[in-house]
Coordinates of C-alpha atoms in Angstrom, one line a residue:
M1 CA 5.0 90.4 177.7
R2 CA 4.5 93.7 179.4
F3 CA 8.2 93.9 180.7
S4 CA 8.9 93.4 176.6
R5 CA 7.0 96.7 175.9
S6 CA 8.7 98.8 178.5
E7 CA 12.1 97.7 177.2
N8 CA 11.1 98.9 173.7
L9 CA 11.1 95.3 172.6
I10 CA 8.9 93.6 169.9
P11 CA 8.0 90.1 171.0
I12 CA 6.7 88.0 168.2
I13 CA 4.5 84.9 168.5
A14 CA 3.6 82.7 165.3
T15 CA 0.9 80.0 164.9
Q16 CA -1.2 78.7 162.3
N17 CA -4.2 78.8 164.4
A18 CA -5.6 82.3 165.4
T19 CA -7.8 80.4 168.0
D20 CA -4.3 79.7 170.0
F21 CA -4.5 83.4 171.1
L22 CA -7.8 83.6 172.4
P23 CA -8.2 83.2 176.2
R24 CA -9.9 80.1 178.0
G25 CA -11.8 80.2 181.0
D26 CA -10.6 82.9 183.3
E27 CA -7.2 83.2 181.4
E28 CA -6.3 86.9 180.4
D29 CA -6.4 88.0 177.0
L30 CA -3.1 88.6 175.6
T31 CA -3.9 89.8 172.2
G32 CA -3.6 93.4 173.2
L33 CA -0.1 93.3 174.2
F34 CA 0.8 92.9 170.3
A35 CA 1.3 96.2 168.5
W36 CA 1.1 94.7 165.2
K37 CA -1.4 92.0 164.2
I38 CA -0.7 89.9 160.9
M39 CA -3.3 87.7 159.9
P40 CA -2.4 85.3 156.7
H41 CA -4.4 82.9 154.6
L42 CA -7.2 81.1 156.9
E43 CA -9.8 78.4 155.7
S44 CA -11.7 77.6 158.9
Q45 CA -14.6 79.9 159.7
E46 CA -13.8 79.2 163.5
Q47 CA -10.2 80.8 162.7
V48 CA -11.8 83.4 160.9
E49 CA -14.0 84.2 163.8
A50 CA -11.0 84.3 166.2
T51 CA -9.0 86.6 163.7
L52 CA -11.8 89.1 163.3
R53 CA -12.1 89.1 167.6
I54 CA -8.4 89.6 167.7
L55 CA -8.3 92.4 165.0
G56 CA -11.0 94.2 166.9
M57 CA -13.5 93.6 164.1
T58 CA -16.1 92.2 166.2
D59 CA -19.3 93.9 164.1
E60 CA -18.2 92.3 160.9
E61 CA -19.7 88.9 159.7
P62 CA -17.6 86.0 159.8
K63 CA -18.9 84.3 157.0
N64 CA -18.1 87.3 154.7
W65 CA -14.9 87.1 155.7
T66 CA -14.2 83.6 155.4
K67 CA -14.0 83.6 151.3
R68 CA -11.4 86.4 151.5
F69 CA -9.0 85.0 153.9
S70 CA -9.1 81.8 152.1
E71 CA -8.1 83.5 148.9
Y72 CA -5.0 84.9 150.5
R73 CA -1.6 83.5 149.1
A74 CA 2.0 84.0 149.0
G75 CA 2.6 86.8 151.7
R76 CA -1.1 88.4 151.7
G77 CA -3.3 89.2 154.6
L78 CA -5.0 91.5 156.7
V79 CA -2.9 93.5 159.3
R80 CA -3.9 95.6 162.2
E81 CA -1.2 98.2 162.8
P82 CA -0.4 99.8 166.4
E83 CA -2.7 102.8 165.5
G84 CA -5.5 100.5 165.2
R85 CA -5.7 101.0 161.4
I86 CA -6.4 97.7 159.4
G87 CA -5.9 96.9 155.9
E88 CA -4.6 94.4 153.4
M89 CA -1.0 93.8 153.0
Q90 CA 1.4 91.9 150.5
V91 CA 4.9 90.8 151.9
E92 CA 7.6 90.4 149.4
V93 CA 10.9 88.6 150.6
L94 CA 13.9 90.3 149.2
P95 CA 16.4 89.5 147.9
R96 CA 14.4 86.7 146.5
V97 CA 17.0 83.9 147.2
L98 CA 15.7 84.1 150.8
D99 CA 12.3 82.8 149.7
Q100 CA 13.5 79.1 150.5
Y101 CA 13.7 80.4 154.1
F102 CA 10.3 81.6 154.4
S103 CA 8.5 79.1 152.5
S104 CA 6.0 76.7 154.0
T105 CA 5.3 74.8 150.8
P106 CA 6.1 71.1 151.2
T107 CA 8.8 70.0 148.6
S108 CA 8.1 66.8 146.7
E109 CA 11.3 64.8 147.3

């Protein structure tokens, strides 16, 4: 991870569980190695707590954010950018034909 930053690469890791990024026991916290952190729809308070920690929002009350994260849909979420600013975002896939490749909605076959 550190080598990739020195080579001007942007590593991307995707997971459905924010808790996957939190260190366990004596493990090192790697979340600081990611310049951009994008957090989409979440329903579990445990996941919201992990997300707030990853974003550096440790003064926030998780219960206040659980409803907000559960309402995020279709590319909407919270983002922390490299300068540390945090805001809501909306991702739009263009051209629309690419939607089929980014959708995680199960199809009924």
